[in-house]
């Protein structure tokens, strides 16, 4: 369902544009992005590096890097326009109502502060708790995320933690103020398979227990199949396909989604070499018209629609209930054929 039409959305991003530089020399990285996330939903945002996934997360948190700015669109959390908030008001929302779980947790943790103090920070700010009042809550939360000897670990520093333990601490810190939305940006990167599975089970448990809505940013489609309710596929700053996870993974409509699946499954080409998507993600600011995936797509040639793909960008069109795809080839020969 289109983000603009989803009345049940807890987090709704509509027509979002983000760019770097001055108005005369702006490089657009998110271009008319529409996305929605409902309560208790795990939405996986997938795509190659450079597609705009992490920039979407930073925009939602109002933590864009220096030089980047929102130039159009809305980001609404339960109806509240986050873009319109001043910094003081946004600081009250960030961590308390919407929180983020970052990549590389050991780098993100403050090496000069104890684990306990970092986990306690958001809850102390939200509920004005003293250190003594926050301590039992911190211990309980560390225990809840599966950290052994939480009393001892609360006194530890980040350099004393393994990668999996650091990620659990980051989850505890992100959940400490009981946010409504958690944005998890590649939360299992660099973790071994066992720890990865534990982290995913933990996120699913928190969703089930507290009604948490999770925006999961990942390039790993195996993770998507194990945890996501719905999938949105990004390419060059736009969503090109979205729908129920099972349908997207089993019957993808957009040739880019098909190519992602083929490369993720390590399928071989006719010559025996592993399949890889040719070329690279085009910068959204370089796309003046036409389909953004067209330079890397073989479908247009197969169907004889190159001129249309070059001149006009397709809209998100319904494939089936709650499943949409942005491709001129949709419906030409039933389902779009794999690239």
CSV table of C-alpha atoms in Angstrom, one decimal:
chain,number,residue,atom,x,y,z
A,1,UNK,CA,0.0,0.0,0.0
A,2,UNK,CA,1.3,3.4,-0.9
A,3,UNK,CA,2.7,5.3,2.0
A,4,UNK,CA,0.5,8.3,1.3
A,5,UNK,CA,-2.7,6.1,1.3
A,6,UNK,CA,-1.9,4.2,4.5
A,7,UNK,CA,-4.1,5.6,7.2
A,8,UNK,CA,-2.8,3.1,9.8
A,9,UNK,CA,0.8,4.1,9.5
A,10,UNK,CA,2.6,4.9,12.7
A,11,UNK,CA,5.6,6.3,10.8
A,12,UNK,CA,4.8,7.8,7.4
A,13,UNK,CA,7.3,9.3,4.9
A,14,UNK,CA,5.7,11.2,2.0
A,15,UNK,CA,7.4,12.8,-1.0
A,16,UNK,CA,10.7,13.0,0.9
A,17,UNK,CA,13.6,14.7,-0.9
A,18,UNK,CA,17.1,15.0,0.6
A,19,UNK,CA,20.0,16.6,-1.1
A,20,UNK,CA,23.6,17.8,-0.5
A,21,UNK,CA,24.9,21.3,-1.4
A,22,UNK,CA,23.3,24.6,-2.4
A,23,UNK,CA,20.1,24.9,-4.3
A,24,UNK,CA,22.0,25.7,-7.5
A,25,UNK,CA,24.4,22.7,-7.1
A,26,UNK,CA,22.3,20.2,-5.2
A,27,UNK,CA,22.9,16.5,-5.4
A,28,UNK,CA,19.7,14.7,-4.6
A,29,UNK,CA,20.0,11.4,-2.8
A,30,UNK,CA,16.3,10.7,-1.8
A,31,UNK,CA,13.9,11.8,-4.5
A,32,UNK,CA,10.2,11.7,-3.7
A,33,UNK,CA,10.4,8.8,-1.3
A,34,UNK,CA,7.2,7.3,0.1
A,35,UNK,CA,7.3,4.8,2.9
A,36,UNK,CA,5.0,3.7,5.7
A,37,UNK,CA,5.4,1.6,8.9
A,38,UNK,CA,2.6,0.3,11.0
A,39,UNK,CA,2.5,-0.5,14.7
A,40,UNK,CA,3.9,-4.1,15.4
A,41,UNK,CA,5.2,-4.3,11.9
A,42,UNK,CA,8.7,-5.2,10.8
A,43,UNK,CA,9.4,-3.5,7.5
A,44,UNK,CA,12.6,-4.5,5.7
A,45,UNK,CA,14.1,-1.8,3.6
A,46,UNK,CA,16.5,-3.4,1.1
A,47,UNK,CA,18.7,-2.5,-1.8
A,48,UNK,CA,22.4,-2.1,-2.7
A,49,UNK,CA,24.8,0.3,-1.1
A,50,UNK,CA,24.0,3.8,-2.5
A,51,UNK,CA,20.3,3.2,-2.9
A,52,UNK,CA,19.4,5.5,0.0
A,53,UNK,CA,18.6,3.2,2.8
A,54,UNK,CA,20.8,4.6,5.5
A,55,UNK,CA,20.0,8.2,4.4
A,56,UNK,CA,16.3,7.4,4.9
A,57,UNK,CA,17.0,6.3,8.5
A,58,UNK,CA,19.1,9.4,9.2
A,59,UNK,CA,16.4,11.7,7.8
A,60,UNK,CA,13.7,10.0,10.0
A,61,UNK,CA,15.9,10.6,13.0
A,62,UNK,CA,16.8,14.2,12.0
A,63,UNK,CA,20.5,13.2,12.1
A,64,UNK,CA,21.5,14.0,8.5
A,65,UNK,CA,25.2,14.5,7.9
A,66,UNK,CA,26.6,18.0,7.5
A,67,UNK,CA,25.7,19.5,4.2
A,68,UNK,CA,22.6,17.4,3.7
A,69,UNK,CA,19.1,18.8,4.1
A,70,UNK,CA,15.4,17.8,3.6
A,71,UNK,CA,14.2,19.9,0.7
A,72,UNK,CA,10.7,18.6,0.3
A,73,UNK,CA,8.2,16.1,1.8
A,74,UNK,CA,7.0,15.0,5.3
A,75,UNK,CA,8.1,12.6,8.0
A,76,UNK,CA,5.2,12.1,10.4
A,77,UNK,CA,5.3,10.0,13.6
A,78,UNK,CA,1.7,9.2,14.6
A,79,UNK,CA,0.7,12.4,12.8
A,80,UNK,CA,3.4,14.6,14.2
A,81,UNK,CA,5.5,16.3,11.6
A,82,UNK,CA,9.1,15.7,12.7
A,83,UNK,CA,10.6,18.0,10.1
A,84,UNK,CA,8.7,20.9,11.5
A,85,UNK,CA,10.0,20.4,15.1
A,86,UNK,CA,12.8,22.6,16.4
A,87,UNK,CA,15.9,20.9,17.8
A,88,UNK,CA,14.7,21.0,21.4
A,89,UNK,CA,11.4,19.4,20.6
A,90,UNK,CA,13.1,16.8,18.4
A,91,UNK,CA,15.5,15.9,21.2
A,92,UNK,CA,12.4,14.9,23.2
A,93,UNK,CA,11.2,12.7,20.4
A,94,UNK,CA,14.5,11.1,19.5
A,95,UNK,CA,15.2,8.1,21.8
A,96,UNK,CA,11.9,8.5,23.6
A,97,UNK,CA,9.5,7.8,20.7
A,98,UNK,CA,11.8,6.8,17.8
A,99,UNK,CA,15.2,5.2,18.4
A,100,UNK,CA,17.9,3.9,16.1
A,101,UNK,CA,20.2,0.9,16.3
A,102,UNK,CA,23.4,1.6,14.4
A,103,UNK,CA,25.9,-0.4,12.5
A,104,UNK,CA,29.2,-1.2,14.2
A,105,UNK,CA,28.0,-1.0,17.8
A,106,UNK,CA,31.5,-1.0,19.4
A,107,UNK,CA,32.3,2.2,17.4
A,108,UNK,CA,29.0,3.9,18.4
A,109,UNK,CA,29.4,3.2,22.1
A,110,UNK,CA,31.2,5.8,24.1
A,111,UNK,CA,34.5,4.3,25.3
A,112,UNK,CA,34.7,6.7,28.3
A,113,UNK,CA,31.2,5.8,29.7
A,114,UNK,CA,30.1,2.6,31.4
A,115,UNK,CA,27.5,0.3,29.7
A,116,UNK,CA,25.0,1.1,32.5
A,117,UNK,CA,25.3,4.9,32.1
A,118,UNK,CA,24.7,4.6,28.3
A,119,UNK,CA,21.7,2.4,28.6
A,120,UNK,CA,20.2,4.7,31.2
A,121,UNK,CA,20.7,7.9,29.3
A,122,UNK,CA,17.4,7.9,27.3
A,123,UNK,CA,15.2,6.7,30.2
A,124,UNK,CA,16.7,9.2,32.5
A,125,UNK,CA,15.9,12.0,30.1
A,126,UNK,CA,12.4,10.8,29.4
A,127,UNK,CA,11.3,10.2,32.9
A,128,UNK,CA,13.7,12.4,34.8
A,129,UNK,CA,15.2,9.6,36.8
A,130,UNK,CA,18.2,9.7,39.1
A,131,UNK,CA,21.0,7.3,38.6
A,132,UNK,CA,19.8,5.3,41.6
A,133,UNK,CA,16.3,5.1,40.2
A,134,UNK,CA,17.5,4.1,36.8
A,135,UNK,CA,19.9,1.4,37.9
A,136,UNK,CA,17.4,-1.4,38.6
A,137,UNK,CA,15.7,-0.7,35.3
A,138,UNK,CA,19.0,-0.8,33.5
A,139,UNK,CA,19.9,-4.2,35.1
A,140,UNK,CA,16.5,-5.6,34.2
A,141,UNK,CA,16.9,-4.4,30.6
A,142,UNK,CA,20.4,-5.8,30.2
A,143,UNK,CA,19.1,-9.1,31.5
A,144,UNK,CA,16.1,-8.9,29.2
A,145,UNK,CA,18.3,-8.6,26.1
A,146,UNK,CA,20.2,-11.7,27.2
A,147,UNK,CA,23.3,-10.3,28.7
A,148,UNK,CA,24.7,-12.6,31.5
A,149,UNK,CA,25.7,-11.1,34.8
A,150,UNK,CA,24.0,-7.8,34.0
A,151,UNK,CA,25.1,-6.2,37.3
A,152,UNK,CA,28.7,-6.8,36.4
A,153,UNK,CA,28.3,-5.8,32.7
A,154,UNK,CA,26.6,-2.5,33.7
A,155,UNK,CA,30.0,-1.5,35.1
A,156,UNK,CA,32.0,-2.5,32.0
A,157,UNK,CA,33.2,-0.4,29.1
A,158,UNK,CA,32.8,-1.0,25.4
A,159,UNK,CA,36.3,-2.3,24.9
A,160,UNK,CA,35.5,-5.1,27.2
A,161,UNK,CA,32.6,-6.4,25.1
A,162,UNK,CA,32.4,-8.8,22.2
A,163,UNK,CA,30.7,-7.7,19.0
A,164,UNK,CA,27.5,-9.6,19.9
A,165,UNK,CA,27.5,-8.3,23.4
A,166,UNK,CA,28.0,-4.7,22.2
A,167,UNK,CA,25.0,-5.1,19.9
A,168,UNK,CA,22.9,-6.3,22.8
A,169,UNK,CA,23.9,-3.3,24.8
A,170,UNK,CA,23.0,-1.0,21.8
A,171,UNK,CA,19.6,-2.7,21.7
A,172,UNK,CA,19.1,-2.2,25.4
A,173,UNK,CA,20.0,1.5,25.0
A,174,UNK,CA,17.7,1.9,22.0
A,175,UNK,CA,14.8,0.3,23.9
A,176,UNK,CA,15.4,1.9,27.3
A,177,UNK,CA,12.9,4.7,26.9
A,178,UNK,CA,10.3,2.3,25.4
A,179,UNK,CA,10.1,3.9,21.9
A,180,UNK,CA,7.3,3.3,19.5
A,181,UNK,CA,9.6,2.9,16.5
A,182,UNK,CA,13.0,1.3,16.2
A,183,UNK,CA,15.2,1.9,13.1
A,184,UNK,CA,17.7,-0.9,12.9
A,185,UNK,CA,20.4,-0.2,10.3
A,186,UNK,CA,22.2,-3.4,9.4
A,187,UNK,CA,22.0,-4.6,13.0
A,188,UNK,CA,23.8,-7.9,12.4
A,189,UNK,CA,26.7,-6.7,10.2
A,190,UNK,CA,30.0,-8.4,11.1
A,191,UNK,CA,28.3,-10.8,13.6
A,192,UNK,CA,28.6,-14.6,13.3
A,193,UNK,CA,25.5,-16.6,12.2
A,194,UNK,CA,24.7,-17.7,15.8
A,195,UNK,CA,24.8,-14.3,17.3
A,196,UNK,CA,22.9,-12.9,14.3
A,197,UNK,CA,20.0,-15.3,14.9
A,198,UNK,CA,19.9,-14.4,18.5
A,199,UNK,CA,19.7,-10.7,17.7
A,200,UNK,CA,16.9,-11.2,15.2
A,201,UNK,CA,14.9,-13.4,17.7
A,202,UNK,CA,15.4,-10.6,20.3
A,203,UNK,CA,14.0,-7.9,17.9
A,204,UNK,CA,11.0,-10.1,17.1
A,205,UNK,CA,10.4,-10.7,20.8
A,206,UNK,CA,10.4,-7.0,21.5
A,207,UNK,CA,8.0,-6.4,18.7
A,208,UNK,CA,5.6,-9.1,20.1
A,209,UNK,CA,5.9,-8.0,23.7
A,210,UNK,CA,5.6,-4.2,23.3
A,211,UNK,CA,4.0,-3.6,19.9
A,212,UNK,CA,7.3,-2.1,18.7
A,213,UNK,CA,7.4,-1.1,15.0
A,214,UNK,CA,10.7,-1.9,13.4
A,215,UNK,CA,12.3,-0.5,10.2
A,216,UNK,CA,15.0,-3.0,9.4
A,217,UNK,CA,17.6,-1.8,6.9
A,218,UNK,CA,19.6,-4.6,5.3
A,219,UNK,CA,21.0,-5.9,2.1
A,220,UNK,CA,20.8,-9.5,3.4
A,221,UNK,CA,17.7,-11.2,2.0
A,222,UNK,CA,18.1,-14.2,4.1
A,223,UNK,CA,17.5,-12.0,7.2
A,224,UNK,CA,14.5,-10.5,5.5
A,225,UNK,CA,12.9,-13.9,4.9
A,226,UNK,CA,13.4,-14.8,8.6
A,227,UNK,CA,11.9,-11.7,10.2
A,228,UNK,CA,10.2,-9.2,8.0
A,229,UNK,CA,6.4,-8.8,7.6
A,230,UNK,CA,6.7,-6.5,4.6
A,231,UNK,CA,9.5,-5.4,2.2
A,232,UNK,CA,10.3,-2.2,0.4
A,233,UNK,CA,13.0,-2.3,-2.3
A,234,UNK,CA,14.9,0.9,-2.8
A,235,UNK,CA,16.8,2.0,-5.9
A,236,UNK,CA,18.4,5.4,-6.6
A,237,UNK,CA,16.5,7.2,-3.9
A,238,UNK,CA,13.0,5.7,-4.6
A,239,UNK,CA,11.0,2.7,-3.7
A,240,UNK,CA,10.7,0.5,-6.8
A,241,UNK,CA,8.7,-2.4,-5.2
A,242,UNK,CA,6.9,-3.1,-2.0
A,243,UNK,CA,4.6,-5.6,-0.5
A,244,UNK,CA,4.2,-8.6,1.8
A,245,UNK,CA,7.6,-10.2,2.5
A,246,UNK,CA,6.5,-13.7,1.4
A,247,UNK,CA,5.1,-12.4,-1.9
A,248,UNK,CA,8.1,-10.2,-2.7
A,249,UNK,CA,10.6,-13.0,-2.0
A,250,UNK,CA,8.6,-15.7,-3.8
A,251,UNK,CA,7.2,-13.7,-6.7
A,252,UNK,CA,9.1,-10.5,-7.2
A,253,UNK,CA,7.7,-8.2,-9.9
A,254,UNK,CA,10.4,-5.7,-10.5
A,255,UNK,CA,13.5,-6.8,-12.4
A,256,UNK,CA,15.8,-5.1,-9.8
A,257,UNK,CA,14.2,-7.2,-7.0
A,258,UNK,CA,14.6,-10.3,-9.1
A,259,UNK,CA,18.3,-9.4,-9.7
A,260,UNK,CA,18.9,-8.9,-6.0
A,261,UNK,CA,17.4,-12.3,-5.2
A,262,UNK,CA,19.4,-14.0,-7.9
A,263,UNK,CA,22.6,-12.5,-6.7
A,264,UNK,CA,21.7,-13.1,-3.0
A,265,UNK,CA,21.1,-16.8,-3.7
A,266,UNK,CA,24.4,-17.0,-5.5
A,267,UNK,CA,22.9,-18.4,-8.7
A,268,UNK,CA,25.2,-19.2,-11.5
A,269,UNK,CA,25.0,-17.8,-15.1
A,270,UNK,CA,25.0,-20.1,-18.1
A,271,UNK,CA,28.8,-19.9,-18.2
A,272,UNK,CA,29.0,-21.2,-14.6
A,273,UNK,CA,30.1,-17.9,-13.0
A,274,UNK,CA,28.1,-16.4,-10.2
A,275,UNK,CA,25.4,-13.9,-11.2
A,276,UNK,CA,26.1,-10.2,-10.3
A,277,UNK,CA,24.0,-7.2,-11.2
A,278,UNK,CA,25.8,-5.4,-14.0
A,279,UNK,CA,26.9,-1.8,-13.4
A,280,UNK,CA,26.2,0.1,-10.2
A,281,UNK,CA,23.5,2.2,-8.6
A,282,UNK,CA,23.1,5.4,-10.5
A,283,UNK,CA,23.0,8.6,-8.4
A,284,UNK,CA,19.5,9.9,-8.3
A,285,UNK,CA,20.5,13.4,-9.3
A,286,UNK,CA,21.8,12.1,-12.5
A,287,UNK,CA,18.5,10.6,-13.5
A,288,UNK,CA,16.5,13.3,-15.3
A,289,UNK,CA,13.8,11.1,-16.8
A,290,UNK,CA,13.0,7.5,-17.5
A,291,UNK,CA,13.3,4.4,-15.3
A,292,UNK,CA,16.2,4.6,-12.9
A,293,UNK,CA,17.1,0.9,-13.3
A,294,UNK,CA,17.0,1.0,-17.1
A,295,UNK,CA,20.8,1.2,-17.7
A,296,UNK,CA,21.2,-2.1,-15.9
A,297,UNK,CA,18.0,-3.9,-17.0
A,298,UNK,CA,17.7,-6.4,-19.8
A,299,UNK,CA,13.9,-6.6,-19.7
A,300,UNK,CA,13.3,-3.5,-21.8
A,301,UNK,CA,15.1,-5.1,-24.7
A,302,UNK,CA,13.3,-8.3,-24.3
A,303,UNK,CA,9.9,-6.6,-24.5
A,304,UNK,CA,10.8,-3.9,-27.0
A,305,UNK,CA,10.0,-1.0,-24.6
A,306,UNK,CA,13.3,0.7,-24.5
A,307,UNK,CA,11.9,4.1,-25.7
A,308,UNK,CA,9.3,4.2,-23.0
A,309,UNK,CA,11.8,3.2,-20.3
A,310,UNK,CA,14.2,5.9,-21.4
A,311,UNK,CA,11.6,8.7,-21.6
A,312,UNK,CA,9.2,8.1,-18.7
A,313,UNK,CA,9.6,6.9,-15.2
A,314,UNK,CA,6.9,4.4,-14.2
A,315,UNK,CA,4.7,4.9,-11.2
A,316,UNK,CA,4.1,2.4,-8.4
A,317,UNK,CA,1.3,0.3,-9.8
A,318,UNK,CA,-0.7,-2.5,-8.2
A,319,UNK,CA,0.6,-6.1,-8.8
A,320,UNK,CA,-1.8,-7.7,-6.3
A,321,UNK,CA,-3.3,-6.7,-3.0
A,322,UNK,CA,-0.8,-4.6,-1.0
A,323,UNK,CA,1.9,-5.4,-3.6
A,324,UNK,CA,3.2,-2.6,-5.9
A,325,UNK,CA,5.9,-2.3,-8.5
A,326,UNK,CA,7.5,0.5,-10.5
A,327,UNK,CA,8.1,-1.1,-13.9
A,328,UNK,CA,6.7,-0.5,-17.5
A,329,UNK,CA,7.1,-4.2,-18.1
A,330,UNK,CA,4.6,-5.2,-15.5
A,331,UNK,CA,1.6,-7.0,-17.2
A,332,UNK,CA,3.3,-7.1,-20.6
A,333,UNK,CA,3.8,-10.8,-20.3
A,334,UNK,CA,2.1,-11.6,-17.0
A,335,UNK,CA,4.8,-11.4,-14.4
A,336,UNK,CA,8.1,-9.7,-15.2
A,337,UNK,CA,10.7,-12.3,-16.2
A,338,UNK,CA,13.9,-12.6,-14.2
A,339,UNK,CA,16.8,-10.6,-15.5
